[in-house]
Coordinates of C-alpha atoms in Angstrom, one line a residue:
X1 CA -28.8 0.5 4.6
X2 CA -26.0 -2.2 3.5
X3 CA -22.9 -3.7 5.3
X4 CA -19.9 -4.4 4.2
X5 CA -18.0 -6.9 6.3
X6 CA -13.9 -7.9 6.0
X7 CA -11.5 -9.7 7.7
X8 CA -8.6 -7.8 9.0
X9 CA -5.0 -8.3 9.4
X10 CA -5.3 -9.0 12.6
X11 CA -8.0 -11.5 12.3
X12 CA -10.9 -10.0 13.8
X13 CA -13.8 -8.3 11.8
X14 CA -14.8 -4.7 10.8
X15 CA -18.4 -3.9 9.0
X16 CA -19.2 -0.5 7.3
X17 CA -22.7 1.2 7.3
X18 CA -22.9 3.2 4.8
X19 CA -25.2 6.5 5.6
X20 CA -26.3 9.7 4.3
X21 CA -24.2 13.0 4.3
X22 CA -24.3 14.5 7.7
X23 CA -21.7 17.1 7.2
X24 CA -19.7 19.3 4.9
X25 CA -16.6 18.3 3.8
X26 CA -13.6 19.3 1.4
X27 CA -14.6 18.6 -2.8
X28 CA -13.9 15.3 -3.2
X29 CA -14.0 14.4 -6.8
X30 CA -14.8 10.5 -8.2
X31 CA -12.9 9.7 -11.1
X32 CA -13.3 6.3 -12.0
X33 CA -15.9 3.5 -10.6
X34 CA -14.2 -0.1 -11.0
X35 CA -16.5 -2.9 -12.2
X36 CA -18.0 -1.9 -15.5
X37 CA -17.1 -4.6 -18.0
X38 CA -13.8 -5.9 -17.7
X39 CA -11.4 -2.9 -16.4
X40 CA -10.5 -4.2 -12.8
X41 CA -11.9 -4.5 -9.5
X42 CA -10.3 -3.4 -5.9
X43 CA -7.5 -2.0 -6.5
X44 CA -5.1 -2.0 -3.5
X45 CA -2.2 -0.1 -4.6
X46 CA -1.3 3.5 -4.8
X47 CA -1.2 5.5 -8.1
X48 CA 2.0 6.3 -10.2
X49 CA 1.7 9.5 -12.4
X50 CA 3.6 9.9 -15.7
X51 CA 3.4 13.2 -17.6
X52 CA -0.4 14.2 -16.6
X53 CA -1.3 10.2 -16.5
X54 CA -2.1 8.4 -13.9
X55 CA -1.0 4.6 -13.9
X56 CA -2.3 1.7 -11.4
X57 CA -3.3 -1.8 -10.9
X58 CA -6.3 -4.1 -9.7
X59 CA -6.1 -7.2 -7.7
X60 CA -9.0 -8.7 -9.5
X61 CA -11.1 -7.9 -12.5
X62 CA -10.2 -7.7 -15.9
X63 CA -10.8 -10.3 -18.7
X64 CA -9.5 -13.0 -17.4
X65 CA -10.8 -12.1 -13.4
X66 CA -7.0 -12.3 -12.2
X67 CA -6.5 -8.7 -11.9
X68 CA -5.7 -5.6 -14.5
X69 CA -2.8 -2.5 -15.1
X70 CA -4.7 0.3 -15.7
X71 CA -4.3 4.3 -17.2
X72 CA -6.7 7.0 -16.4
X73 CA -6.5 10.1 -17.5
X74 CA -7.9 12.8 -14.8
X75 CA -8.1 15.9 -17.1
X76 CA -11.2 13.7 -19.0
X77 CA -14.4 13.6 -17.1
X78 CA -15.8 10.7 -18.7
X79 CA -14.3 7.0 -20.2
X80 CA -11.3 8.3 -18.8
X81 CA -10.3 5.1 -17.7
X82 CA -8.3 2.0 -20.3
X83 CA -7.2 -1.4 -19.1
X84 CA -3.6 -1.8 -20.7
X85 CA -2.9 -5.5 -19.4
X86 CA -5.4 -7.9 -18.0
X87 CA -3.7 -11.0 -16.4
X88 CA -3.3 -14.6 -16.4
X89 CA -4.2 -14.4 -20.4
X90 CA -1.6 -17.3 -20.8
X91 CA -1.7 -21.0 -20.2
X92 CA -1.6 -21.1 -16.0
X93 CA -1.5 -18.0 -15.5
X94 CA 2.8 -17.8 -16.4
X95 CA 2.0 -14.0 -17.2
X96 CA 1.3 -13.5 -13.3
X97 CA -1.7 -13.2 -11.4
X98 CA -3.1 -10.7 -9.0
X99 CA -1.1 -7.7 -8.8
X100 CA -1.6 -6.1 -5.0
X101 CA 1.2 -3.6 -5.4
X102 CA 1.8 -0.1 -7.0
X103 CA 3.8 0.4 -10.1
X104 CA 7.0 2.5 -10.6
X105 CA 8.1 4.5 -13.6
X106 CA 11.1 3.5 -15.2
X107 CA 13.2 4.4 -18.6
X108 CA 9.7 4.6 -20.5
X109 CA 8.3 1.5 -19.2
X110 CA 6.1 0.6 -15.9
X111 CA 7.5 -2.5 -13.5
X112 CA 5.4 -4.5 -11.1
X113 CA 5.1 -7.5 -9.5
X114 CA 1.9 -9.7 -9.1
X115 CA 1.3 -11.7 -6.1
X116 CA 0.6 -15.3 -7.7
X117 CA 1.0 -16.6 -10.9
X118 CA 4.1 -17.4 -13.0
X119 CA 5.7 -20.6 -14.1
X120 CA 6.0 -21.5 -10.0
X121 CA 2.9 -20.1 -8.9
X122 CA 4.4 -17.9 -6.5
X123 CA 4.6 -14.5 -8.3
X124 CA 6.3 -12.4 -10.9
X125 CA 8.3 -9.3 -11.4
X126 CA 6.6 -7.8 -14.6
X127 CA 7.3 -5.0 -17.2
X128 CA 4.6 -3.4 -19.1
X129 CA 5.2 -0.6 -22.2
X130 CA 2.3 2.2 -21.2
X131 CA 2.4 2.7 -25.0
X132 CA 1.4 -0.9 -26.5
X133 CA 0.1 -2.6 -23.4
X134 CA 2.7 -5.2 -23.7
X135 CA 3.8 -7.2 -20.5
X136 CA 6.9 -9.2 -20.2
X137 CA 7.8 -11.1 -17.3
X138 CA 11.3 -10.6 -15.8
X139 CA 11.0 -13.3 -12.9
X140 CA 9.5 -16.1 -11.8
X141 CA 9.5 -16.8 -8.1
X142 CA 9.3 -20.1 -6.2
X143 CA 12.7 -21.5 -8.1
X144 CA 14.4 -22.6 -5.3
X145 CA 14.9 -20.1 -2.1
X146 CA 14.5 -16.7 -4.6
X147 CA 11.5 -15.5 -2.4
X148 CA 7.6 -16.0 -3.1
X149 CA 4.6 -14.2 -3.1
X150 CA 5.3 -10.4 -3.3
X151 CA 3.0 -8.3 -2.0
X152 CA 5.1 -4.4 -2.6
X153 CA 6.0 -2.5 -5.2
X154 CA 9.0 -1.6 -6.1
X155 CA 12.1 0.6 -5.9
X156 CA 14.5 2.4 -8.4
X157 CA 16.8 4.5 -6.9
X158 CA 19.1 4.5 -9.9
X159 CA 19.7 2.6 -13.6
X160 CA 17.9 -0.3 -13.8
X161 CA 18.1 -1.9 -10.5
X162 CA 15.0 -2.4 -9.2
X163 CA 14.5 -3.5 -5.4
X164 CA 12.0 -5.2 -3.5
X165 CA 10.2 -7.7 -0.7
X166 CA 8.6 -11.4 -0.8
X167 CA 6.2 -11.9 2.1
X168 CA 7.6 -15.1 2.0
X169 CA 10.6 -17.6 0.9
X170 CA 14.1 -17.6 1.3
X171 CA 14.4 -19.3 4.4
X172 CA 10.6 -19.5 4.6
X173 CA 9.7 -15.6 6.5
X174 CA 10.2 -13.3 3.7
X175 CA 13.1 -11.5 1.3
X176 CA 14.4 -8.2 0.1
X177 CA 15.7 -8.9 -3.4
X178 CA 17.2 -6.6 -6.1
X179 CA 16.8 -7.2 -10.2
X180 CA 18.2 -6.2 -13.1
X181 CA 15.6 -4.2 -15.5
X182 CA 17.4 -4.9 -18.2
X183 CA 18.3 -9.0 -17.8
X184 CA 16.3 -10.0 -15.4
X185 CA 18.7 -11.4 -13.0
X186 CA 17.3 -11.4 -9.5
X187 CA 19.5 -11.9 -6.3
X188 CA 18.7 -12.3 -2.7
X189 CA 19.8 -9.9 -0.5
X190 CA 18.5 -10.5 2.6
X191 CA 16.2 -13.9 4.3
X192 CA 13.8 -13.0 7.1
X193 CA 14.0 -15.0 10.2
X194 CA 17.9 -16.1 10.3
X195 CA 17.6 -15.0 13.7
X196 CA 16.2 -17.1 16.1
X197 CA 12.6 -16.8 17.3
X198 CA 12.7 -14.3 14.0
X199 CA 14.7 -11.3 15.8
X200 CA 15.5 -10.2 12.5
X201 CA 11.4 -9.9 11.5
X202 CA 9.2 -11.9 9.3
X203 CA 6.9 -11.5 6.5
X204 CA 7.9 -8.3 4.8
X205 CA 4.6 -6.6 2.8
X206 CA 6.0 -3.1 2.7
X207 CA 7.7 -1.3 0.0
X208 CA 11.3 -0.2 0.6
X209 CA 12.5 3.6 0.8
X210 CA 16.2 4.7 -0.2
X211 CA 17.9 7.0 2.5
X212 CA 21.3 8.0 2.3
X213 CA 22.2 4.8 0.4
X214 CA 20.5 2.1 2.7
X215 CA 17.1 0.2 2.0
X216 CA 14.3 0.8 5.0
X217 CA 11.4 -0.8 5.5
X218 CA 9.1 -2.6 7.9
X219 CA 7.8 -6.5 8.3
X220 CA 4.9 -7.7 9.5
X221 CA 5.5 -9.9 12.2
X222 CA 8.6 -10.9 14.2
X223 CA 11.1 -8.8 15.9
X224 CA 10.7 -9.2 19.7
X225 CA 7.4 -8.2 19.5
X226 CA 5.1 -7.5 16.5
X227 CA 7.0 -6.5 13.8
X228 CA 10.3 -4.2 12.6
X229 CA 11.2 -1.1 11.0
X230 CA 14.9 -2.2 9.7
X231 CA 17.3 -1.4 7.3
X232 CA 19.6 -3.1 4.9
X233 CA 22.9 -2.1 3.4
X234 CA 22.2 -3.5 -0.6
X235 CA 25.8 -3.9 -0.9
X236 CA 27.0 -5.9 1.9
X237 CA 23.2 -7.4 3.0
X238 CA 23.7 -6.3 6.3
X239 CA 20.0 -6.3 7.9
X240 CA 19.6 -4.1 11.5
X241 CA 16.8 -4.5 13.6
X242 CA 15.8 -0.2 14.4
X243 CA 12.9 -1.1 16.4
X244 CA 10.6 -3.8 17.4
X245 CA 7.0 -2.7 17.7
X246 CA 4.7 -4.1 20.8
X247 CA 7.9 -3.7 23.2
X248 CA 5.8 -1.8 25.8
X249 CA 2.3 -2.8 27.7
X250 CA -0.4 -3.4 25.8
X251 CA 1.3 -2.9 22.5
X252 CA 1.0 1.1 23.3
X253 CA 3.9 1.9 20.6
X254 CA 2.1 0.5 18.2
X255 CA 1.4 -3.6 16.3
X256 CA 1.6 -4.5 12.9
X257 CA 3.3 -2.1 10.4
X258 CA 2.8 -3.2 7.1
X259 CA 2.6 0.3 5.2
X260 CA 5.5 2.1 3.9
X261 CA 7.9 4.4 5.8
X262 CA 8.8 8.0 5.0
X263 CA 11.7 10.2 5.7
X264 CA 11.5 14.1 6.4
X265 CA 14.8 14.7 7.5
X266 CA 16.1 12.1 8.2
X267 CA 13.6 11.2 11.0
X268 CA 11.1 7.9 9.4
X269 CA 7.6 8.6 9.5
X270 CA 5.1 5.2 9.2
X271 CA 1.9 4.1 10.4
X272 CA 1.1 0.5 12.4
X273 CA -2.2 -1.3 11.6
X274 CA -3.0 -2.0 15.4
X275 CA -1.6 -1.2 18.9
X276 CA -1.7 2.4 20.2
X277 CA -2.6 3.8 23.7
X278 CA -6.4 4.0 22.7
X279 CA -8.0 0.5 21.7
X280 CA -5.3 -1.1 19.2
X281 CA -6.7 0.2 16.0
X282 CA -3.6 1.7 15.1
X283 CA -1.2 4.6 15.3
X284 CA 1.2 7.0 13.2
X285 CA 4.7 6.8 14.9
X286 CA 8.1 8.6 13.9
X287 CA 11.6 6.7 14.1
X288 CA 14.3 9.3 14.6
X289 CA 17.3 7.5 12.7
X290 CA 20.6 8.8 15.0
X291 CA 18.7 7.6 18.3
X292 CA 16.6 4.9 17.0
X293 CA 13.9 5.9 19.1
X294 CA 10.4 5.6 18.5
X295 CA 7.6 8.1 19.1
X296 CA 4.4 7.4 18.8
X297 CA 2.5 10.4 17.2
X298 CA -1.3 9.4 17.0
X299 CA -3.0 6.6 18.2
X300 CA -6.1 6.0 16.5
X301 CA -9.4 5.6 17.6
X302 CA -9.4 8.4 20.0
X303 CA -12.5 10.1 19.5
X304 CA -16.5 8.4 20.2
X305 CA -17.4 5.8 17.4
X306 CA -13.8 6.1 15.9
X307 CA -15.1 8.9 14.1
X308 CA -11.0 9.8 13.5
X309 CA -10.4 6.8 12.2
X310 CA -9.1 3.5 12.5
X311 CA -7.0 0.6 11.1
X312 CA -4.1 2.6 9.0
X313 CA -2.6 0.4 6.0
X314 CA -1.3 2.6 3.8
X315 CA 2.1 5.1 4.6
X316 CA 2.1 8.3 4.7
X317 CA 2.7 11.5 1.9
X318 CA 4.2 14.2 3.1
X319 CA 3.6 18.3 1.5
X320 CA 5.5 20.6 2.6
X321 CA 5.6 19.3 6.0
X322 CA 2.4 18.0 6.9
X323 CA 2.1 14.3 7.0
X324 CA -1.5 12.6 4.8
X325 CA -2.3 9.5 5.4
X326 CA -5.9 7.3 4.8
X327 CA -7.3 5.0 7.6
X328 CA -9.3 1.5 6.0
X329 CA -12.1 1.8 8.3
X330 CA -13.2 4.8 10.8
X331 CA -14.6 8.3 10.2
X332 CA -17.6 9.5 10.3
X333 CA -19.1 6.8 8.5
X334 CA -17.0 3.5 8.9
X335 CA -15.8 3.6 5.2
X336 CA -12.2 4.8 6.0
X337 CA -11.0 8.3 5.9
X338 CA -8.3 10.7 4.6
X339 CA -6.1 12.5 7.3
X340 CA -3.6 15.3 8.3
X341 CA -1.6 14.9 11.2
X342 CA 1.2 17.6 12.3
X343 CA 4.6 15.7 13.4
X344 CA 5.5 18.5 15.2
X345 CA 2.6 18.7 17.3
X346 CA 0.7 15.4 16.5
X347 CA -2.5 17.1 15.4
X348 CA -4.7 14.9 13.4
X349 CA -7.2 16.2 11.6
X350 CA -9.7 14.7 9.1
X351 CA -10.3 15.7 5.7
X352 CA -12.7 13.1 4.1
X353 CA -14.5 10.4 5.5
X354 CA -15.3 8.0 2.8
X355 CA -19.3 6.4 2.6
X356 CA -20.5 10.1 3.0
X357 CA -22.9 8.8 0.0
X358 CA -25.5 6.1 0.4
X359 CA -24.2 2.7 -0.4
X360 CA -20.2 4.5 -0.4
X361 CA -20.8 5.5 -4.0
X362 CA -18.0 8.1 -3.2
X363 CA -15.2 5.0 -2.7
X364 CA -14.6 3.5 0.5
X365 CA -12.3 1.4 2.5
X366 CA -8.6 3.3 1.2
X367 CA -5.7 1.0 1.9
X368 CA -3.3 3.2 -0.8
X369 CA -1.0 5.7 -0.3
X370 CA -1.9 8.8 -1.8
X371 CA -0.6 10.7 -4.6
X372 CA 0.3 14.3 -4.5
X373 CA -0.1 16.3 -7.9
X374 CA 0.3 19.8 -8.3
X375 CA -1.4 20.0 -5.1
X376 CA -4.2 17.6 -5.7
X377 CA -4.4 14.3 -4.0
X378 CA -5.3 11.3 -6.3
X379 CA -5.4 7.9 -4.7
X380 CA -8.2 4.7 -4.6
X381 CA -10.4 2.7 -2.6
X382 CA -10.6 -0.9 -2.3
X383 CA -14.3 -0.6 -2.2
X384 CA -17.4 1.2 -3.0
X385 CA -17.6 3.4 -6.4
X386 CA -20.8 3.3 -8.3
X387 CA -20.9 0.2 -9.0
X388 CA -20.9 -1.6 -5.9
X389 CA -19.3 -2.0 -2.3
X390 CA -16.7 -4.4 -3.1
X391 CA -15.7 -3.3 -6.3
X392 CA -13.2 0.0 -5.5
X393 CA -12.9 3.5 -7.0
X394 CA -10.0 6.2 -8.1
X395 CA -10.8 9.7 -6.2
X396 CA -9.5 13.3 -6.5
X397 CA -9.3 15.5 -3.5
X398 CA -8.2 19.4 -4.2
X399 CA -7.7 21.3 -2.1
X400 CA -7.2 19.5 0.7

């Protein structure tokens, strides 16, 4: 058996074994291996679905090794997968450069952003036609204190106003910004770390979520402990603080969010990458918006081996209710895991654990949020596939 090894958020180290099937699980359906040719390897953002389609990007891979947007087509069982933009096919890469985040659907045309790349170095908003594969960049950051390096996809709640987060830039911990679709004009809304000893949060690598005409979200770091969950009035560029995260012993409420948030009622639903009352390897935790207080709902890690997971990176989906979510490491075979968890009752319950296959030739390692279609889950895996363990998959669960 074969190891896979990566360094966490948090610095330390996790390994997966990959090992034979030892037990019966819910149809779990691989639609795409990543690392054939030149369509895209890893792929750490969540999938985008436009009539029947399914749309997505890959950090690395493609023709010019600095990451691809992808279509895939899940009603085909084979080649059902077309790279429609490779990256970094112009001089120094001014087209952009290894897109981590998801896509959103927009007025006929897809919008992005790409971590590096661009006339700075330091990132790009992009727009890409699903019908001719042609990409156009909208910005450029790195020009002065606009942000840098964005790590989130972005949000359209209405028109063509798109809205988003730098992990870094502005005053040097991180932005929200909002741009213009149609001219590209990008404005600051809020920098990170105007408080002092960075009150206010630092390094925002979530997406944002629209609720009752204020922007949400989360930042890495900061805070008076280890992180935020804030909000942001887009029209004045107010920024609250809701909640700090590691303000009790032992960072029991939970370390680390860097996934997107939820709402089910007006109550936030999210997930922390470490802390939790069991051994810091995460939690999912609810943030009730009148009181502002935080409940932690799962803290993972609580079962022998980790066998219900560990290490949570993506948010969660919620269907009619029930909370899914996918750990990047845990289950029953260390490859990561899909999950259920009741907010009600905090019941967690796992419905794949990736690796079931020798080698994780099912996908393993999901740090995506999933994708809910007509009742069918769709989502991806940074790793495993058929092709090898560091080169990711797209995967079907029905029935879940």
């Amino acid at each position: 058996m074969k190891s896979i090894c990566t360094v966490l958020i948090a610095g330390a180290m996790a390994c997966a074994i990959s090992a034979p099937a030892m037990a019966a699980q819910p149809a779990e359906l691989l639609l795409h291996s990543f690392g054939s040719d030149v369509d895209g390897v890893q792929p750490h953002s969540s999938l985008v679905e436009v009539n029947g389609i399914l749309y997505g990007t890959t950090t690395e891979g493609g023709t010019h090794s600095s990451g691809s947007v992808f279509t895939l087509n899940p009603a085909l069982k084979k080649k059902n997968e077309t790279v429609l933009y490779s990256f970094c096919s112009k001089a120094k890469c001014a087209d952009g450069k290894l897109p981590d985040a998801s896509l959103v659907a927009v007025n006929g045309l897809l919008y992005g952003t790409t971590h590096r790349g661009g006339k700075y170095g330091k990132g790009t908003v992009f727009s890409i036609d699903p019908t001719t594969g042609a990409e156009k960049v909208l910005h450029t950051f790195g020009n002065g204190a606009d942000g840098a390096y964005p790590v989130a996809g972005l949000l359209n709640t209405s028109g063509t106003t798109l809205y988003g987060t730098t992990q870094l830039g502005g005053t040097g911990s991180g932005t929200v910004f909002e741009i213009d679709a149609g001219t590209g004009a990008e404005t600051v809304l809020y920098s990170f770390c105007g408080q002092q000893n960075c009150t206010d949060g630092k390094y925002p690598v979530a997406s944002l979520i629209a609720v009752n005409g204020l922007l949400y979200g989360t930042t890495k770091l900061g805070g008076k402990g280890l992180g935020t969950a804030f909000s942001l009035d887009p029209s004045s560029g107010v920024e609250t603080v809701l909640y700090s995260f590691c303000s009790q012993s032992k960072c029991a409420d939970g370390a680390y969010p860097v996934a997107d948030l939820v709402d089910v009622n007006g109550t936030l639903y999210g997930t922390t990458y470490g802390g939790g009352a069991k051994k810091s390897y995460g939690t999912v935790f609810s943030l009730n918006l009148s009181s502002g207080t935080e409940q932690v709902l799962y803290s993972f890690c609580a079962q022998q081996n980790c066998t219900d997971g560990e290490y949570p990176v993506a948010g969660l989906l919620n269907v009619n209710g029930t909370l899914f979510g996918t750990t990047s490491y845990g289950g029953l075979y260390n490859g990561g895991e899909v999950f259920t968890l009741d907010p009600g009752t905090g019941t967690m319950a796992t419905v794949y654990s990736f690796c079931t296959n020798l080698f994780c030739t099912d996908g393993g390692f999901p740090e995506a949020d999933l994708l809910d279609v007509s009742g069918t889950l769709y989502g991806t895996t940074l790793g495993g596939g058929l092709n090898g363990y560091d080169m990711g998959a797209v995967f079907a669960i029905t029935n879940p």
